[in-house]
Every structure is written in C-alpha cells, then in structure tokens.
CSV table of C-alpha atoms in Angstrom, one decimal:
chain,number,residue,atom,x,y,z
A,27,MET,CA,-15.8,-15.8,4.8
A,28,THR,CA,-12.6,-15.0,3.0
A,29,LEU,CA,-11.0,-11.7,4.7
A,30,LEU,CA,-9.4,-10.9,1.4
A,31,ARG,CA,-10.8,-11.4,-2.0
A,32,ILE,CA,-7.9,-11.6,-4.7
A,33,GLU,CA,-8.6,-11.0,-8.4
A,34,LYS,CA,-5.7,-11.4,-10.8
A,35,ASN,CA,-5.8,-10.3,-14.5
A,36,ASN,CA,-3.1,-9.6,-17.1
A,37,GLY,CA,-0.7,-9.0,-14.3
A,38,ILE,CA,-2.8,-6.9,-12.1
A,39,ALA,CA,-4.0,-8.1,-8.8
A,40,ILE,CA,-7.0,-6.5,-6.9
A,41,VAL,CA,-6.5,-7.1,-3.3
A,42,SER,CA,-10.2,-6.2,-1.5
A,43,LEU,CA,-10.7,-6.3,2.2
A,44,ASN,CA,-13.7,-8.4,2.6
A,45,ARG,CA,-15.4,-7.6,6.1
A,46,PRO,CA,-18.4,-5.6,4.6
A,47,ASP,CA,-20.5,-6.3,7.6
A,48,LYS,CA,-17.8,-4.5,9.8
A,49,ARG,CA,-16.9,-1.8,7.3
A,50,ASN,CA,-13.5,-3.9,6.5
A,51,ALA,CA,-12.5,-3.1,10.1
A,52,MET,CA,-9.0,-4.8,10.6
A,53,SER,CA,-9.2,-7.7,13.0
A,54,PHE,CA,-6.2,-9.5,14.1
A,55,ALA,CA,-7.0,-12.2,11.6
A,56,LEU,CA,-7.3,-9.7,9.0
A,57,LEU,CA,-3.9,-8.4,9.7
A,58,LYS,CA,-2.3,-11.8,9.3
A,59,GLU,CA,-4.0,-12.5,6.2
A,60,LEU,CA,-2.4,-9.0,4.7
A,61,VAL,CA,0.9,-10.3,5.5
A,62,ARG,CA,0.4,-13.8,4.0
A,63,THR,CA,-1.1,-12.4,0.9
A,64,ALA,CA,1.6,-9.8,0.5
A,65,GLU,CA,4.4,-12.3,0.7
A,66,LYS,CA,2.8,-14.5,-1.7
A,67,LEU,CA,2.3,-11.7,-4.2
A,68,LYS,CA,6.0,-10.6,-3.5
A,69,LYS,CA,6.9,-14.1,-5.2
A,70,ASP,CA,4.8,-13.8,-8.1
A,71,ARG,CA,7.1,-12.8,-10.9
A,72,SER,CA,4.1,-12.2,-13.5
A,73,LEU,CA,2.7,-9.6,-11.3
A,74,ARG,CA,2.9,-6.0,-12.4
A,75,CYS,CA,0.8,-4.0,-10.1
A,76,VAL,CA,-1.5,-4.4,-7.1
A,77,ILE,CA,-4.7,-2.3,-6.1
A,78,LEU,CA,-5.8,-2.3,-2.6
A,79,THR,CA,-9.4,-1.5,-2.0
A,80,GLY,CA,-12.4,-2.6,0.2
A,81,GLU,CA,-15.8,-4.5,-0.5
A,82,ALA,CA,-19.2,-2.7,0.0
A,83,ASN,CA,-17.9,1.0,-0.9
A,84,VAL,CA,-15.9,1.2,1.9
A,85,PHE,CA,-12.1,1.0,2.3
A,86,SER,CA,-11.7,0.4,6.3
A,87,ALA,CA,-13.2,2.1,9.0
A,88,GLY,CA,-10.1,1.3,11.2
A,89,ILE,CA,-8.8,-1.3,13.7
A,90,ASP,CA,-11.5,-3.8,15.1
A,91,LEU,CA,-12.1,-2.6,18.6
A,92,ALA,CA,-13.9,-5.7,19.3
A,93,ASP,CA,-10.6,-7.6,18.8
A,94,LEU,CA,-8.5,-5.0,20.4
A,95,ASN,CA,-10.6,-5.1,23.6
A,96,ASN,CA,-10.5,-8.9,23.7
A,97,PRO,CA,-8.8,-10.1,26.9
A,98,GLN,CA,-7.6,-13.1,25.0
A,99,ASN,CA,-5.8,-10.9,22.6
A,100,ARG,CA,-3.8,-8.9,25.1
A,101,ALA,CA,-1.0,-11.2,25.5
A,102,PHE,CA,-0.6,-11.8,22.0
A,103,ALA,CA,-0.6,-7.7,21.2
A,104,ALA,CA,1.7,-7.5,24.2
A,105,TRP,CA,4.2,-9.8,22.7
A,106,GLU,CA,4.0,-8.2,19.2
A,107,LEU,CA,4.7,-4.8,20.8
A,108,ILE,CA,7.9,-5.8,22.8
A,109,LYS,CA,9.5,-8.4,20.3
A,110,PRO,CA,12.3,-7.3,18.5
A,111,GLY,CA,11.8,-6.2,14.9
A,112,GLN,CA,8.4,-5.4,13.3
A,113,SER,CA,5.2,-6.2,15.0
A,114,LEU,CA,2.4,-7.9,13.2
A,115,PHE,CA,0.6,-4.4,13.3
A,116,GLN,CA,3.5,-2.9,11.4
A,117,LYS,CA,4.4,-5.6,9.2
A,118,ALA,CA,0.7,-5.9,7.7
A,119,PHE,CA,1.2,-2.5,6.2
A,120,LEU,CA,4.8,-1.8,5.6
A,121,VAL,CA,4.9,-5.1,3.6
A,122,TRP,CA,3.2,-3.5,0.9
A,123,GLN,CA,5.9,-1.0,0.6
A,124,GLU,CA,8.5,-4.2,0.1
A,125,LEU,CA,6.5,-5.4,-3.0
A,126,PRO,CA,8.7,-5.2,-6.0
A,127,VAL,CA,5.6,-3.8,-7.9
A,128,PRO,CA,3.6,-0.5,-7.7
A,129,VAL,CA,0.8,-0.6,-5.1
A,130,ILE,CA,-2.4,1.6,-5.6
A,131,ALA,CA,-4.9,2.1,-3.0
A,132,ALA,CA,-8.5,2.7,-4.3
A,133,MET,CA,-10.4,4.7,-1.6
A,134,GLN,CA,-13.9,5.3,-0.9
A,135,GLY,CA,-16.5,5.5,2.0
A,136,TYR,CA,-14.5,5.4,5.4
A,137,CYS,CA,-10.6,5.4,5.6
A,138,PHE,CA,-9.9,5.7,9.4
A,139,GLY,CA,-7.0,4.7,11.7
A,140,ALA,CA,-5.6,1.1,10.6
A,141,GLY,CA,-7.4,1.8,7.2
A,142,MET,CA,-5.5,5.2,6.6
A,143,GLN,CA,-2.2,3.5,7.6
A,144,LEU,CA,-2.8,0.8,4.9
A,145,ALA,CA,-3.7,3.6,2.4
A,146,LEU,CA,-0.4,5.5,3.3
A,147,ALA,CA,1.6,2.4,2.7
A,148,ALA,CA,0.6,2.3,-1.0
A,149,ASP,CA,2.7,4.0,-3.5
A,150,ILE,CA,-0.3,5.8,-5.0
A,151,ARG,CA,-3.6,6.9,-3.6
A,152,ILE,CA,-6.9,7.4,-5.6
A,153,ALA,CA,-9.9,8.6,-3.5
A,154,HIS,CA,-13.5,9.5,-4.1
A,155,PRO,CA,-14.0,13.0,-3.2
A,156,ASP,CA,-16.4,12.2,-0.5
A,157,THR,CA,-14.3,9.7,1.4
A,158,GLN,CA,-13.9,10.3,4.9
A,159,MET,CA,-10.4,10.0,6.5
A,160,SER,CA,-8.6,10.4,9.8
A,161,ILE,CA,-5.6,9.4,11.7
A,162,MET,CA,-7.9,8.4,14.5
A,163,GLU,CA,-5.8,6.4,17.0
A,164,SER,CA,-5.6,9.2,19.6
A,165,ARG,CA,-9.6,9.2,19.9
A,166,TRP,CA,-9.1,5.7,21.5
A,167,GLY,CA,-6.2,6.8,23.7
A,168,LEU,CA,-3.5,5.2,21.4
A,169,VAL,CA,-0.8,6.2,18.9
A,170,PRO,CA,-0.4,5.3,15.4
A,171,ASP,CA,1.7,2.1,15.5
A,172,MET,CA,1.3,0.5,12.0
A,173,GLY,CA,4.2,2.1,10.3
A,174,LEU,CA,2.9,5.8,10.1
A,175,SER,CA,6.0,7.0,11.1
A,176,ARG,CA,7.6,5.6,7.8
A,177,SER,CA,4.8,5.8,5.4
A,178,LEU,CA,3.7,9.3,6.4
A,179,LYS,CA,7.2,10.8,6.0
A,180,GLY,CA,7.6,13.2,3.1
A,181,LEU,CA,3.9,13.3,2.3
A,182,ILE,CA,3.2,16.4,4.5
A,183,GLY,CA,4.9,18.6,6.7
A,184,LEU,CA,5.7,17.5,10.3
A,185,ASP,CA,3.7,20.2,11.8
A,186,LEU,CA,0.4,19.3,9.7
A,187,ALA,CA,1.1,15.5,10.5
A,188,LYS,CA,1.2,16.3,14.2
A,189,GLU,CA,-2.0,18.5,14.0
A,190,LEU,CA,-4.0,15.5,12.1
A,191,THR,CA,-2.8,12.8,14.7
A,192,LEU,CA,-3.2,14.9,17.9
A,193,THR,CA,-6.8,16.1,16.9
A,194,ALA,CA,-7.9,12.8,15.2
A,195,ARG,CA,-10.0,15.1,12.8
A,196,ILE,CA,-12.0,13.7,10.3
A,197,PHE,CA,-11.5,15.3,6.8
A,198,ASP,CA,-12.5,14.4,3.2
A,199,ALA,CA,-10.5,13.5,0.3
A,200,ASN,CA,-10.8,16.9,-1.4
A,201,TYR,CA,-8.7,18.4,1.7
A,202,ALA,CA,-6.5,15.1,1.7
A,203,LYS,CA,-5.7,15.9,-2.0
A,204,GLU,CA,-4.9,19.6,-1.3
A,205,ILE,CA,-2.5,18.7,1.2
A,206,GLY,CA,-0.7,15.6,-0.6
A,207,LEU,CA,-2.1,12.6,1.0
A,208,VAL,CA,-4.2,11.7,-1.8
A,209,THR,CA,-2.6,11.4,-5.4
A,210,HIS,CA,-5.9,11.7,-7.3
A,211,LEU,CA,-9.6,12.2,-6.8
A,212,ALA,CA,-12.2,10.2,-8.9
A,213,GLU,CA,-15.9,9.4,-9.2
A,214,ASN,CA,-14.8,5.8,-9.5
A,215,PRO,CA,-11.5,5.1,-7.6
A,216,LEU,CA,-11.2,1.6,-8.5
A,217,GLN,CA,-11.7,2.1,-12.2
A,218,LYS,CA,-9.3,4.8,-12.3
A,219,ALA,CA,-6.7,2.7,-10.5
A,220,GLN,CA,-7.1,-0.2,-12.9
A,221,VAL,CA,-6.7,2.4,-15.7
A,222,LEU,CA,-3.6,3.4,-14.1
A,223,ALA,CA,-2.4,-0.1,-13.5
A,224,GLU,CA,-2.9,-1.1,-16.9
A,225,GLU,CA,-0.8,1.7,-18.0
A,226,ILE,CA,2.2,0.9,-15.4
A,227,ALA,CA,1.9,-2.8,-16.8
A,228,GLN,CA,3.0,-1.7,-20.3
A,229,ARG,CA,6.7,-1.1,-18.8
A,230,SER,CA,9.3,-3.5,-18.0
A,231,PRO,CA,8.6,-5.4,-14.7
A,232,ASP,CA,12.1,-5.1,-13.8
A,233,ALA,CA,12.3,-1.1,-14.5
A,234,LEU,CA,9.2,-0.9,-12.1
A,235,ALA,CA,10.8,-2.7,-9.3
A,236,ALA,CA,14.1,-0.9,-9.6
A,237,ALA,CA,12.1,2.6,-9.9
A,238,LYS,CA,10.3,1.9,-6.8
A,239,GLN,CA,13.2,0.7,-4.7
A,240,VAL,CA,15.4,4.0,-5.8
A,241,LEU,CA,12.6,6.5,-5.2
A,242,ASP,CA,11.8,4.9,-1.9
A,243,ALA,CA,15.6,5.3,-1.0
A,244,MET,CA,15.3,8.9,-2.0
A,245,GLU,CA,13.0,9.3,0.8
A,246,HIS,CA,13.8,7.0,3.4
A,247,SER,CA,17.7,6.2,2.9
A,248,PRO,CA,18.8,9.2,0.8
A,249,ASN,CA,22.7,8.0,1.6
A,250,LYS,CA,22.1,5.0,-0.6
A,251,SER,CA,20.1,6.1,-3.4
A,252,LEU,CA,22.6,7.3,-5.7
A,253,ARG,CA,24.4,3.9,-5.4
A,254,LEU,CA,21.2,2.0,-5.9
A,255,GLU,CA,20.7,4.1,-9.1
A,256,LYS,CA,23.8,2.6,-10.3
A,257,ILE,CA,23.5,-0.8,-9.2
A,258,TRP,CA,19.9,-1.1,-10.6
A,259,GLN,CA,20.8,0.5,-13.8
A,260,LEU,CA,23.7,-2.1,-14.4
A,261,LYS,CA,21.4,-5.0,-13.5
A,262,LEU,CA,18.7,-3.8,-16.1
A,263,LEU,CA,21.2,-3.2,-18.8
A,264,LEU,CA,22.4,-6.8,-18.4
A,265,GLY,CA,18.9,-8.0,-18.0
A,266,LYS,CA,16.4,-9.4,-20.7
A,267,ASN,CA,13.4,-7.0,-20.3
A,268,SER,CA,15.6,-3.7,-21.0
A,269,GLN,CA,16.2,-5.0,-24.4
A,270,LEU,CA,12.6,-6.0,-24.9
A,271,ALA,CA,11.7,-2.5,-23.7
A,272,ARG,CA,13.5,-0.8,-26.6
A,273,LYS,CA,11.8,-3.5,-29.0
A,274,LYS,CA,8.5,-2.6,-27.6
A,275,ASP,CA,8.9,1.0,-28.3
A,276,LYS,CA,8.7,0.3,-31.9
A,277,ASN,CA,6.6,-2.7,-31.8
A,278,PRO,CA,3.8,-2.6,-29.0
A,279,GLU,CA,3.1,-6.4,-29.6
A,280,VAL,CA,6.3,-7.4,-27.9
A,281,THR,CA,5.7,-8.9,-24.5
A,282,PHE,CA,8.1,-8.8,-21.6
A,283,ALA,CA,9.6,-11.7,-19.9
A,284,PRO,CA,8.6,-12.4,-16.2
A,285,ARG,CA,10.3,-10.2,-13.7
A,286,GLN,CA,14.1,-11.1,-13.4
A,287,PHE,CA,14.9,-9.3,-10.2
C-alpha cells in the first residue's frame, strides 16, 4: 500500500496519510516517505499550495507504537537521536515548513502525538469541531521530539504549552481554536482547505514564497526579518511574476509564470 496518496490539480497538491487500518499512525517508513515527498514537492515550481490530510476521516493517531517498540528499530532510532543535525523524527515534520508554498492541514477524527506535531508544522490548520487532539508523548513516557519546540512557538503561551504537554490531555478542536492551535473550524475541513488553497493560488507564487519566509523569520529569527523584507522585495520587483500580478489585477485571465525563486 502507498503510505502517502498524492493528488495534484491546478498547482494544489493534496497529500493524504494512507494507513487507514492503523488510523494513519506514523511508522518509520511513513516518516521517511514524508521527507521524500516534501523534498520532491519543494522542487516543483508549478506548485502553489499543499494540503496535508488523512484517509478514513482520521488525520493521525500518532506514532506507531509497534514500530517504536520493535527491538530492530532501536539502533536506528538511537542513531537518529545522537547524530548531528535534525533527526528523521524532526525532519519529517519541519521539512513542510521549508516548502516555498503555504501548507494547510485539514484535520478530523484523531490528531494525537506525532499527528499533532505534523499539523503544527503546517502554516494553517483547519479542523472539524469534533477532532480529538493531544500532545500525547508524556503518556508514553516520552517528550515531543518532532520539532514541536519550533512549530508550537508563538501559537500559544508557554504556560499553556507546558500544561498540554505535561498532562497529555485530550481536547477537541473547539478548544484548540479558542487557544490558537487551530485557525478555522469546518464541518468539511478538506473542502474548506481546498477553497482556501484556490484563493491562495491566485497570487504570485514568488510572493507566496517570500511572504512565508519573511513571516516565519518574524517569529523564529526576528533579527533577520527586516533584512529579509528588503531582500525579497528587491528580488520580487526584478522578477517576472510581480509584473504579471499587476496585470492580473486588471485582467484575471493573466497567468503567472512558474515560481522563479
């Protein structure tokens, strides 16, 4: 079975976790596939937006405990945790932040542990109100180690981040929206994500890449954000798509060139 199902249409890629029999739990193989897929999408200059979702009305029930507890995987996991740089467990999620296009998570069913960390790596999160969510790692005697310390930063206060992490409490998407973990609620999250993606796709692909990088720097590298504003604006003014954007504003039939940057 293909671990990720990918559909592309009009510059929008829908990437679906495809382990329905396991409630889309994250196996080591799925983590590797997430990295491979994101790296491939990163090179696609026709891409405008990515939607992350899960098959069988479930986003992800978290890490695959059978994989995690398998003695054959212990040496691999130990090496990933001690080697320099990002581990596979971090890269599989943070790589989506590195995409030069917006990433939207469309969530329903369960969004636990590793699933939660994948959703947090998206730029925008849309959830069904009944979606069950949890930063669940402490329940298994573990700490969130899939980039949560970066992806959660700025979304909620440190005290609340600690409370949810320490308790591993399960909460619904209504509460997540209230505290800022979810951007929008929708009865059909994927449909709403597609509508939003189509709206985003009407903008210059280079402007999308620039805005994502500048706004991420505002949160994670504030000392660089002002310089990035200037650098990106100069690149955009010299590029093709900025000129096309001004033409498109008067004539919606104008189409953008593939992403230049």
